[in-house]
Tab-separated table of C-alpha atoms in Angstrom:
chain	number	residue	atom	x	y	z
I	1	MET	CA	-132.957	64.076	-14.542
I	2	SER	CA	-133.797	61.019	-15.097
I	3	SER	CA	-137.445	59.595	-13.524
I	4	GLY	CA	-138.639	57.733	-10.594
I	5	ASN	CA	-140.865	58.352	-6.755
I	6	THR	CA	-139.760	60.109	-4.044
I	7	PRO	CA	-138.178	57.703	-2.084
I	8	THR	CA	-139.195	57.846	1.781
I	9	ARG	CA	-136.068	58.629	3.456
I	10	SER	CA	-134.874	57.594	7.397
I	11	PRO	CA	-134.036	60.345	9.628
I	12	LEU	CA	-130.769	59.551	9.808
I	13	GLN	CA	-130.165	59.462	6.054
I	14	THR	CA	-128.484	62.889	4.653
I	15	PRO	CA	-131.179	65.182	3.140
I	16	THR	CA	-131.154	65.656	-1.159
I	17	VAL	CA	-132.188	67.864	-3.480
I	18	GLY	CA	-132.031	67.206	-7.305
I	19	PHE	CA	-131.458	71.001	-9.447
I	20	VAL	CA	-132.234	71.312	-12.848
I	21	SER	CA	-130.526	74.458	-14.410
I	22	LEU	CA	-132.068	76.084	-17.555
I	23	GLY	CA	-130.876	79.719	-19.487
I	24	CYS	CA	-127.959	81.707	-20.117
I	25	PRO	CA	-124.750	81.711	-18.172
I	26	LYS	CA	-125.941	83.895	-16.125
I	27	ALA	CA	-128.606	81.501	-14.658
I	28	SER	CA	-125.953	79.239	-14.524
I	29	SER	CA	-124.253	81.413	-12.496
I	30	ASP	CA	-127.128	81.932	-9.755
I	31	ALA	CA	-127.336	77.631	-10.249
I	32	GLU	CA	-123.552	77.298	-8.810
I	33	ARG	CA	-124.077	79.375	-6.435
I	34	ILE	CA	-126.778	77.589	-4.556
I	35	LEU	CA	-125.516	75.090	-5.410
I	36	THR	CA	-121.876	75.447	-3.368
I	37	GLN	CA	-124.526	76.856	-0.733
I	38	LEU	CA	-126.146	73.580	-0.395
I	39	ARG	CA	-123.172	71.372	-0.474
I	40	ALA	CA	-121.473	73.644	2.385
I	41	GLU	CA	-124.678	72.412	4.376
I	42	GLY	CA	-123.925	69.580	4.545
I	43	TYR	CA	-127.386	68.841	1.095
I	44	GLU	CA	-126.077	65.896	-1.174
I	45	ILE	CA	-127.413	66.691	-4.731
I	46	SER	CA	-129.098	64.371	-6.441
I	47	SER	CA	-128.830	63.655	-10.813
I	48	SER	CA	-132.111	62.146	-10.837
I	49	TYR	CA	-135.409	62.354	-9.399
I	50	ASP	CA	-135.785	59.506	-7.235
I	51	GLY	CA	-132.654	60.435	-4.938
I	52	ALA	CA	-133.905	63.467	-4.430
I	53	ASP	CA	-136.148	64.681	-1.050
I	54	LEU	CA	-137.756	67.599	-3.209
I	55	VAL	CA	-136.508	69.517	-6.532
I	56	ILE	CA	-135.232	73.159	-7.753
I	57	VAL	CA	-135.348	74.186	-10.789
I	58	ASN	CA	-134.079	76.927	-12.182
I	59	THR	CA	-136.088	79.010	-15.115
I	60	CYS	CA	-135.570	80.929	-17.772
I	61	GLY	CA	-138.068	83.123	-18.947
I	62	PHE	CA	-136.692	85.788	-21.443
I	63	ILE	CA	-138.671	84.643	-24.614
I	64	ASP	CA	-141.691	82.840	-25.501
I	65	ALA	CA	-139.996	79.284	-26.208
I	66	ALA	CA	-137.714	79.738	-23.429
I	67	VAL	CA	-141.362	80.242	-21.116
I	68	GLU	CA	-142.373	76.963	-22.492
I	69	GLU	CA	-139.189	75.101	-21.611
I	70	SER	CA	-139.404	76.205	-17.961
I	71	LEU	CA	-142.700	75.210	-17.387
I	72	ASP	CA	-142.473	71.606	-18.801
I	73	ALA	CA	-139.294	71.347	-17.052
I	74	ILE	CA	-141.048	72.359	-13.738
I	75	GLY	CA	-144.202	69.317	-14.806
I	76	GLU	CA	-141.947	66.974	-15.163
I	77	ALA	CA	-140.412	67.733	-11.890
I	78	LEU	CA	-143.775	67.658	-10.117
I	79	THR	CA	-144.500	64.689	-12.099
I	80	GLU	CA	-140.928	62.841	-11.183
I	81	ASN	CA	-140.865	64.133	-7.971
I	82	GLY	CA	-143.751	66.135	-6.867
I	83	LYS	CA	-141.933	68.415	-4.488
I	84	VAL	CA	-140.518	71.245	-6.318
I	85	ILE	CA	-138.715	74.784	-5.185
I	86	VAL	CA	-139.166	77.261	-8.720
I	87	THR	CA	-135.932	80.092	-9.102
I	88	GLY	CA	-134.840	82.039	-12.006
I	89	CYS	CA	-136.031	84.461	-14.426
I	90	LEU	CA	-139.775	82.540	-14.870
I	91	GLY	CA	-140.457	83.338	-11.273
I	92	ALA	CA	-139.401	87.095	-11.839
I	93	LYS	CA	-142.683	87.141	-14.522
I	94	GLY	CA	-145.833	87.334	-12.269
I	95	ASP	CA	-148.013	84.500	-10.820
I	96	ILE	CA	-147.356	82.301	-14.751
I	97	VAL	CA	-145.622	79.718	-12.765
I	98	GLN	CA	-148.004	79.682	-9.902
I	99	SER	CA	-151.299	79.580	-11.977
I	100	THR	CA	-149.915	76.570	-14.167
I	101	HIS	CA	-148.290	75.012	-11.351
I	102	PRO	CA	-149.856	76.277	-8.155
I	103	SER	CA	-148.687	72.250	-6.496
I	104	VAL	CA	-144.895	74.241	-6.340
I	105	LEU	CA	-143.858	74.298	-2.665
I	106	ALA	CA	-142.581	78.160	-3.296
I	107	VAL	CA	-141.224	80.323	-6.522
I	108	THR	CA	-138.168	82.914	-6.512
I	109	GLY	CA	-136.601	85.296	-8.893
I	110	PRO	CA	-133.269	85.824	-9.906
I	111	HIS	CA	-130.202	85.397	-7.943
I	112	ALA	CA	-132.146	85.067	-4.814
I	113	ALA	CA	-129.936	82.013	-3.237
I	114	GLU	CA	-130.479	83.343	-0.111
I	115	GLU	CA	-134.324	83.315	0.077
I	116	VAL	CA	-133.840	79.856	-2.325
I	117	MET	CA	-132.271	78.459	0.884
I	118	GLY	CA	-134.571	79.657	3.316
I	119	HIS	CA	-137.276	77.575	1.377
I	120	VAL	CA	-135.059	74.503	1.212
I	121	HIS	CA	-134.408	74.262	5.086
I	122	SER	CA	-138.446	75.025	5.443
I	123	HIS	CA	-139.204	71.753	3.649
I	124	LEU	CA	-135.928	69.979	4.457
I	125	PRO	CA	-133.731	71.297	7.488
I	126	LYS	CA	-130.402	71.086	7.094
I	127	PRO	CA	-128.293	68.538	8.350
I	128	HIS	CA	-125.699	70.930	10.186
I	129	ASP	CA	-124.477	74.706	10.647
I	130	PRO	CA	-122.420	75.767	7.247
I	131	PHE	CA	-118.744	75.012	7.186
I	132	MET	CA	-117.326	76.272	3.948
I	133	ASP	CA	-114.640	73.194	4.218
I	134	LEU	CA	-117.032	70.631	2.910
I	135	VAL	CA	-116.668	72.348	-0.570
I	136	PRO	CA	-114.020	73.181	-2.569
I	137	GLU	CA	-113.413	77.220	-2.616
I	138	ALA	CA	-114.065	77.228	-5.852
I	139	GLY	CA	-117.394	76.320	-4.554
I	140	ILE	CA	-119.629	73.751	-7.113
I	141	ARG	CA	-119.734	74.568	-10.556
I	142	LEU	CA	-121.536	73.415	-13.685
I	143	THR	CA	-119.241	73.780	-16.452
I	144	PRO	CA	-115.923	71.731	-16.748
I	145	GLN	CA	-113.332	71.375	-14.771
I	146	HIS	CA	-110.628	73.471	-17.107
I	147	PHE	CA	-113.138	76.816	-17.561
I	148	ALA	CA	-115.368	79.010	-15.715
I	149	TYR	CA	-117.708	82.026	-15.937
I	150	LEU	CA	-117.035	84.729	-13.672
I	151	LYS	CA	-120.372	87.345	-13.152
I	152	ILE	CA	-118.874	90.821	-12.305
I	153	SER	CA	-122.471	92.415	-11.900
I	154	GLU	CA	-126.149	91.637	-11.994
I	155	GLY	CA	-128.839	93.418	-13.608
I	156	CYS	CA	-129.198	96.298	-16.443
I	157	ASN	CA	-129.757	100.289	-16.605
I	158	HIS	CA	-131.309	99.959	-20.062
I	159	SER	CA	-134.382	99.747	-21.560
I	160	CYS	CA	-134.152	98.363	-24.877
I	161	THR	CA	-138.128	97.888	-26.166
I	162	PHE	CA	-137.246	94.004	-26.954
I	163	CYS	CA	-135.597	93.146	-23.617
I	164	ILE	CA	-137.418	92.486	-20.979
I	165	ILE	CA	-134.194	91.812	-18.796
I	166	PRO	CA	-134.522	94.690	-16.282
I	167	SER	CA	-138.159	94.092	-14.812
I	168	LEU	CA	-136.315	90.207	-14.426
I	169	ARG	CA	-133.316	90.957	-12.829
I	170	GLY	CA	-133.029	94.617	-11.761
I	171	PRO	CA	-131.092	97.379	-12.354
I	172	LEU	CA	-126.951	97.464	-12.551
I	173	VAL	CA	-125.470	95.840	-9.865
I	174	SER	CA	-121.664	95.607	-9.377
I	175	ARG	CA	-120.093	92.988	-7.377
I	176	PRO	CA	-116.835	94.393	-5.270
I	177	ILE	CA	-114.037	94.329	-7.244
I	178	GLY	CA	-112.029	92.513	-4.174
I	179	ASP	CA	-114.845	89.362	-4.411
I	180	VAL	CA	-114.662	89.214	-7.979
I	181	LEU	CA	-110.825	89.036	-7.787
I	182	GLN	CA	-111.200	86.529	-5.066
I	183	GLU	CA	-113.380	84.002	-6.985
I	184	ALA	CA	-111.063	84.482	-9.599
I	185	LYS	CA	-108.037	83.675	-7.753
I	186	ALA	CA	-109.924	80.245	-5.515
I	187	LEU	CA	-111.004	79.199	-9.592
I	188	ALA	CA	-107.295	79.549	-11.117
I	189	GLU	CA	-106.189	77.548	-8.024
I	190	ALA	CA	-108.656	75.305	-8.044
I	191	GLY	CA	-106.926	74.435	-12.006
I	192	VAL	CA	-109.758	76.707	-13.874
I	193	LYS	CA	-107.538	77.471	-17.434
I	194	GLU	CA	-110.052	79.963	-19.268
I	195	LEU	CA	-112.420	82.635	-17.024
I	196	LEU	CA	-115.259	83.755	-19.809
I	197	VAL	CA	-116.529	86.597	-18.039
I	198	ILE	CA	-120.329	88.262	-17.944
I	199	SER	CA	-122.588	90.247	-17.073
I	200	GLN	CA	-125.777	91.640	-19.136
I	201	ASP	CA	-123.985	94.921	-19.208
I	202	THR	CA	-120.005	93.883	-19.077
I	203	SER	CA	-118.704	97.290	-20.669
I	204	ALA	CA	-121.147	99.158	-17.306
I	205	TYR	CA	-119.425	97.082	-14.540
I	206	GLY	CA	-118.398	99.216	-11.899
I	207	VAL	CA	-120.927	102.001	-13.013
I	208	ASP	CA	-123.423	101.684	-10.206
I	209	LEU	CA	-120.264	102.177	-7.857
I	210	LYS	CA	-119.010	105.094	-9.807
I	211	TYR	CA	-116.084	102.789	-10.015
I	212	ARG	CA	-115.056	103.382	-6.460
I	213	THR	CA	-111.597	101.825	-5.226
I	214	GLY	CA	-111.282	99.037	-3.726
I	215	PHE	CA	-108.490	96.555	-2.419
I	216	VAL	CA	-107.006	93.984	-3.395
I	217	GLY	CA	-104.041	92.217	-1.890
I	218	GLY	CA	-103.381	95.545	-0.020
I	219	ARG	CA	-103.695	97.715	-2.898
I	220	PRO	CA	-105.734	100.299	-4.541
I	221	VAL	CA	-107.707	98.793	-7.649
I	222	LYS	CA	-110.577	100.458	-9.785
I	223	THR	CA	-113.969	98.869	-10.162
I	224	ARG	CA	-113.852	99.640	-13.600
I	225	LEU	CA	-113.905	96.782	-16.559
I	226	LYS	CA	-109.716	98.669	-17.286
I	227	GLU	CA	-108.695	97.539	-13.896
I	228	LEU	CA	-110.350	93.944	-13.761
I	229	CYS	CA	-109.071	92.847	-17.208
I	230	GLU	CA	-105.852	93.772	-16.154
I	231	ALA	CA	-106.057	92.272	-12.574
I	232	LEU	CA	-107.635	88.586	-14.082
I	233	ALA	CA	-104.331	88.986	-16.613
I	234	GLU	CA	-102.147	88.825	-13.146
I	235	PHE	CA	-103.243	85.150	-13.035
I	236	GLY	CA	-102.144	83.625	-16.336
I	237	ILE	CA	-105.044	82.173	-18.034
I	238	TRP	CA	-107.360	82.955	-20.611
I	239	VAL	CA	-110.013	85.660	-19.710
I	240	ARG	CA	-112.522	85.804	-22.482
I	241	LEU	CA	-115.101	88.759	-22.857
I	242	HIS	CA	-119.007	88.346	-23.021
I	243	TYR	CA	-122.013	90.860	-23.655
I	244	VAL	CA	-119.531	94.206	-24.245
I	245	TYR	CA	-121.358	96.823	-25.221
I	246	PRO	CA	-119.485	99.231	-27.355
I	247	TYR	CA	-119.057	102.152	-25.606
I	248	PRO	CA	-115.601	104.048	-25.908
I	249	SER	CA	-113.861	102.833	-23.062
I	250	VAL	CA	-114.139	99.530	-24.458
I	251	ASP	CA	-111.322	101.661	-27.181
I	252	ASP	CA	-108.973	101.545	-23.931
I	253	LEU	CA	-109.082	97.437	-23.460
I	254	ILE	CA	-107.798	96.342	-27.647
I	255	PRO	CA	-104.163	96.746	-26.319
I	256	LEU	CA	-104.721	94.341	-23.576
I	257	MET	CA	-105.227	92.086	-26.552
I	258	ALA	CA	-102.916	93.155	-28.618
I	259	GLU	CA	-100.317	92.737	-25.503
I	260	GLY	CA	-101.757	89.134	-24.543
I	261	LYS	CA	-103.149	90.103	-21.504
I	262	ILE	CA	-106.461	89.143	-22.231
I	263	LEU	CA	-107.730	87.192	-24.915
I	264	PRO	CA	-108.795	88.865	-27.809
I	265	TYR	CA	-112.021	88.259	-28.476
I	266	LEU	CA	-115.563	90.375	-28.278
I	267	ASP	CA	-119.024	89.560	-27.288
I	268	VAL	CA	-120.356	92.653	-29.007
I	269	PRO	CA	-124.021	92.671	-29.521
I	270	PHE	CA	-124.622	95.536	-32.082
I	271	GLN	CA	-128.097	93.813	-33.153
I	272	HIS	CA	-128.688	96.071	-35.732
I	273	ALA	CA	-127.289	98.568	-38.365
I	274	SER	CA	-130.077	100.862	-38.793
I	275	PRO	CA	-130.057	103.707	-36.971
I	276	ARG	CA	-133.795	104.373	-36.903
I	277	ILE	CA	-134.293	100.531	-36.242
I	278	LEU	CA	-131.391	100.903	-33.837
I	279	LYS	CA	-132.798	103.410	-31.843
I	280	ALA	CA	-135.998	102.073	-31.746
I	281	MET	CA	-135.278	99.458	-30.217
I	282	LYS	CA	-133.467	102.039	-27.763
I	283	ARG	CA	-130.327	100.640	-27.820
I	284	PRO	CA	-127.151	101.619	-25.688
I	285	ALA	CA	-124.223	102.962	-28.307
I	286	SER	CA	-127.061	103.339	-31.075
I	287	ALA	CA	-125.239	106.549	-32.604
I	288	GLU	CA	-121.673	104.956	-32.806
I	289	ASN	CA	-120.082	104.419	-35.755
I	290	ASN	CA	-119.670	101.206	-35.286
I	291	LEU	CA	-117.890	99.899	-38.621
I	292	GLU	CA	-115.305	102.631	-38.189
I	293	ARG	CA	-114.746	100.844	-34.178
I	294	ILE	CA	-114.297	97.759	-35.494
I	295	ARG	CA	-111.797	98.783	-37.942
I	296	ALA	CA	-109.967	101.207	-34.952
I	297	TRP	CA	-109.585	97.610	-32.811
I	298	ARG	CA	-108.491	95.647	-35.716
I	299	ALA	CA	-105.815	98.681	-36.739
I	300	ILE	CA	-104.326	97.777	-33.110
I	301	CYS	CA	-104.903	94.630	-32.897
I	302	PRO	CA	-105.319	92.530	-35.674
I	303	ASP	CA	-105.834	88.543	-34.547
I	304	ILE	CA	-109.304	90.176	-32.805
I	305	THR	CA	-112.372	87.539	-33.104
I	306	ILE	CA	-115.485	89.736	-33.030
I	307	ARG	CA	-118.570	88.076	-32.216
I	308	SER	CA	-121.981	89.438	-32.142
I	309	THR	CA	-125.874	88.868	-32.411
I	310	PHE	CA	-128.582	90.219	-34.312
I	311	ILE	CA	-131.995	90.902	-34.818
I	312	ALA	CA	-134.202	90.214	-38.038
I	313	GLY	CA	-137.676	91.636	-38.442
I	314	PHE	CA	-137.812	94.275	-35.769
I	315	PRO	CA	-141.645	96.222	-36.097
I	316	GLY	CA	-141.004	98.182	-38.659
I	317	GLU	CA	-137.758	97.307	-40.497
I	318	THR	CA	-138.002	98.214	-44.079
I	319	GLU	CA	-136.433	96.350	-46.799
I	320	ALA	CA	-133.783	99.056	-47.171
I	321	GLU	CA	-132.916	99.004	-43.592
I	322	PHE	CA	-132.648	95.281	-43.667
I	323	GLU	CA	-130.548	95.826	-46.850
I	324	GLU	CA	-128.340	98.160	-44.521
I	325	LEU	CA	-128.164	95.062	-42.178
I	326	LEU	CA	-126.608	92.901	-44.879
I	327	GLN	CA	-124.008	95.606	-46.111
I	328	PHE	CA	-123.109	95.918	-42.694
I	329	LEU	CA	-122.087	92.331	-42.517
I	330	GLU	CA	-120.604	92.077	-45.368
I	331	GLU	CA	-118.301	95.048	-44.353
I	332	ALA	CA	-117.256	94.145	-40.715
I	333	ARG	CA	-116.749	90.902	-42.308
I	334	LEU	CA	-117.740	89.884	-38.299
I	335	ASP	CA	-115.493	86.397	-36.935
I	336	ARG	CA	-118.670	84.857	-35.581
I	337	VAL	CA	-122.622	86.060	-35.829
I	338	GLY	CA	-125.898	85.054	-33.853
I	339	CYS	CA	-129.208	86.343	-36.119
I	340	PHE	CA	-132.623	85.910	-33.879
I	341	ALA	CA	-135.973	86.319	-35.677
I	342	TYR	CA	-137.310	89.063	-33.924
I	343	SER	CA	-139.954	87.150	-31.343
I	344	PRO	CA	-142.541	89.358	-29.422
I	345	VAL	CA	-141.632	88.918	-25.330
I	346	ASP	CA	-144.763	89.947	-23.018
I	347	GLY	CA	-143.868	92.525	-21.060
I	348	ALA	CA	-141.292	94.565	-24.041
I	349	THR	CA	-142.417	97.502	-25.369
I	350	ALA	CA	-141.478	96.628	-28.671
I	351	ASN	CA	-144.973	95.070	-29.068
I	352	ASP	CA	-146.431	98.181	-28.964
I	353	LEU	CA	-144.368	99.409	-32.222
I	354	PRO	CA	-146.768	99.865	-35.424
I	355	GLY	CA	-145.552	97.287	-38.919
I	356	ALA	CA	-144.854	94.221	-37.130
I	357	LEU	CA	-143.624	91.633	-39.909
I	358	PRO	CA	-145.680	88.451	-40.581
I	359	ASP	CA	-143.796	85.607	-38.832
I	360	GLU	CA	-142.544	84.372	-42.135
I	361	VAL	CA	-140.605	87.541	-43.422
I	362	ARG	CA	-139.363	87.739	-39.524
I	363	GLU	CA	-137.927	84.474	-40.612
I	364	GLU	CA	-136.579	84.672	-43.839
I	365	ARG	CA	-134.501	87.258	-43.531
I	366	ARG	CA	-132.966	85.232	-40.693
I	367	ARG	CA	-132.085	82.355	-43.049
I	368	TYR	CA	-131.035	85.102	-45.439
I	369	VAL	CA	-128.514	86.948	-42.808
I	370	MET	CA	-126.920	83.450	-41.510
I	371	GLU	CA	-126.488	82.105	-45.269
I	372	LEU	CA	-124.443	85.606	-45.868
I	373	GLN	CA	-122.763	85.198	-42.774
I	374	GLU	CA	-121.787	81.614	-43.228
I	375	ASP	CA	-119.688	82.309	-46.529
I	376	ILE	CA	-117.948	84.941	-44.525
I	377	SER	CA	-117.553	82.578	-41.604
I	378	ALA	CA	-115.912	80.146	-44.389
I	379	ASP	CA	-113.754	82.438	-45.890
I	380	LEU	CA	-111.971	83.494	-42.656
I	381	LEU	CA	-111.321	80.430	-40.961
I	382	ALA	CA	-109.961	78.996	-45.065
I	383	ALA	CA	-107.285	81.842	-44.000
I	384	LYS	CA	-106.390	80.398	-41.429
I	385	ILE	CA	-104.984	77.145	-43.074
I	386	ASP	CA	-100.773	76.501	-42.528
I	387	LYS	CA	-101.423	78.561	-39.468
I	388	GLU	CA	-99.936	77.515	-36.110
I	389	ILE	CA	-102.397	78.158	-33.111
I	390	THR	CA	-102.283	77.321	-29.244
I	391	VAL	CA	-105.876	75.735	-28.281
I	392	LEU	CA	-107.301	74.350	-25.155
I	393	VAL	CA	-108.667	70.648	-25.213
I	394	ASP	CA	-112.169	70.284	-24.409
I	395	ALA	CA	-112.650	67.340	-24.828
I	396	VAL	CA	-111.331	63.415	-25.944
I	397	ASP	CA	-113.838	60.944	-28.154
I	398	GLU	CA	-113.074	57.862	-29.993
I	399	GLU	CA	-111.622	59.676	-33.365
I	400	GLY	CA	-109.396	62.371	-31.386
I	401	ALA	CA	-109.273	65.671	-29.190
I	402	ILE	CA	-111.999	68.622	-29.796
I	403	ALA	CA	-110.154	71.955	-28.939
I	404	ARG	CA	-110.910	75.141	-28.980
I	405	SER	CA	-108.981	78.702	-30.175
I	406	SER	CA	-108.880	81.587	-28.321
I	407	ALA	CA	-111.026	82.727	-30.595
I	408	ASP	CA	-113.684	80.215	-29.548
I	409	ALA	CA	-116.019	80.712	-26.503
I	410	PRO	CA	-117.623	76.980	-25.430
I	411	GLU	CA	-120.719	75.952	-26.384
I	412	ILE	CA	-121.155	79.246	-28.999
I	413	ASP	CA	-118.858	78.837	-31.614
I	414	GLY	CA	-117.212	76.345	-33.729
I	415	VAL	CA	-114.157	74.577	-32.273
I	416	VAL	CA	-111.307	72.798	-33.511
I	417	TYR	CA	-110.938	68.593	-34.434
I	418	LEU	CA	-107.566	67.139	-33.800
I	419	ASP	CA	-108.608	63.560	-35.639
I	420	GLY	CA	-105.891	60.650	-34.225
I	421	VAL	CA	-104.773	62.620	-30.953
I	422	PHE	CA	-105.443	60.861	-27.959
I	423	ASP	CA	-102.659	61.266	-25.317
I	424	VAL	CA	-103.603	65.380	-24.029
I	425	GLU	CA	-106.074	65.612	-21.352
I	426	PRO	CA	-109.409	68.302	-21.101
I	427	GLY	CA	-107.825	71.295	-20.012
I	428	ASP	CA	-104.295	71.224	-22.111
I	429	PHE	CA	-102.984	73.420	-24.050
I	430	VAL	CA	-101.438	72.508	-27.761
I	431	LYS	CA	-99.307	73.776	-30.033
I	432	VAL	CA	-101.336	72.910	-33.661
I	433	ARG	CA	-101.325	73.821	-37.363
I	434	VAL	CA	-104.211	74.265	-38.894
I	435	VAL	CA	-104.567	72.270	-42.048
I	436	ASP	CA	-108.556	72.271	-43.036
I	437	SER	CA	-111.946	74.561	-42.297
I	438	ASP	CA	-115.550	74.547	-42.842
I	439	ALA	CA	-117.872	77.183	-42.695
I	440	HIS	CA	-117.632	76.739	-38.106
I	441	ASP	CA	-115.062	74.774	-37.271
I	442	LEU	CA	-110.850	74.048	-38.224
I	443	TYR	CA	-109.248	70.946	-38.376
I	444	ALA	CA	-105.923	71.112	-37.134
I	445	GLU	CA	-102.440	68.333	-36.598
I	446	ARG	CA	-100.564	69.249	-33.571
I	447	VAL	CA	-96.968	70.707	-34.214
């Protein structure tokens, strides 16, 4: 958001709100709900500080670096505009915002759209009563027109020792399946070509509701991930699953992928391979034989892409346990891997575990994981040369089109470069043949 001074606004001018959004896709989904409500009530959205009557900063508070980034963003908004409402995960971490920036107008936690709107109304009265026909049925979105995040639940019931999400976002609260599918329908009708299903624990969707049966278009549908995926498949667009814990129920989804109903893509946060470390992390499904599960998934759906994240240097992690992680990666040959050096998070119980490792050891282990995975990724991508695949175009620049395959989630995975292809637009599906690869991306030509 660009800088400037807060303007003096005539009473006849439309009240305008600036918006800064940080953090994960779940935070973006919260932001979209607030933006949709702002537009529904007639507020304008400003892309600059000097064009705004006040600014909302949607924060992240998961790790120390995110806290610092959020506090800096709040400080910048206060300096450039002066009237700031803070929402998001940082707002749930005690009084850190108020103590650092006491001049903010208000602070809320995450998924608090109604509370945020109440503060907006207090400081910037709404121009008229809400009429939802003033905004598109699919709402106001932060993503490009051709893909969208579909949040199916909020919060988490687990107590992983390195994580404070439950204290920030509360326990699992699944959205009614009718509401989720209504939103998905509106997005599909608005031209969205890819839905990215997100939550804190996607596999647990409906657990809190005891898989209650809802009614969609007059037919009963269970509030459960398998049934949700079957219903989403009917829209005829890409459906990609994120944050899927490896519970046994996940096995039911793989045939849907093999049949082409949803994308053959699973984002599964394994986090480690050592049973002792996983137990110390208090990871759900920590007793599962994940290598065996992966083999079984690939036997049913050979084209499945598996993405995961891992933590290196967890407190007490021995050299032998780190080697277990490396051996797992060598055997599993996952398609996409992210690795983080363990970072103490204020309020996480892992901070009290014995055997904290020096920063340089944690970083060295993280780097070693990523170097190993880079070699694995390069081999897997090279095996795709000469194959024909369907890609979704994201952008077109001076060199050609930039697209993604079913194996590539936006912003976190690789891309497919189509050099010299200009007669396409974002949102187009294109059949291509892979001609080259590197450690992360593919290069292809149109068929």
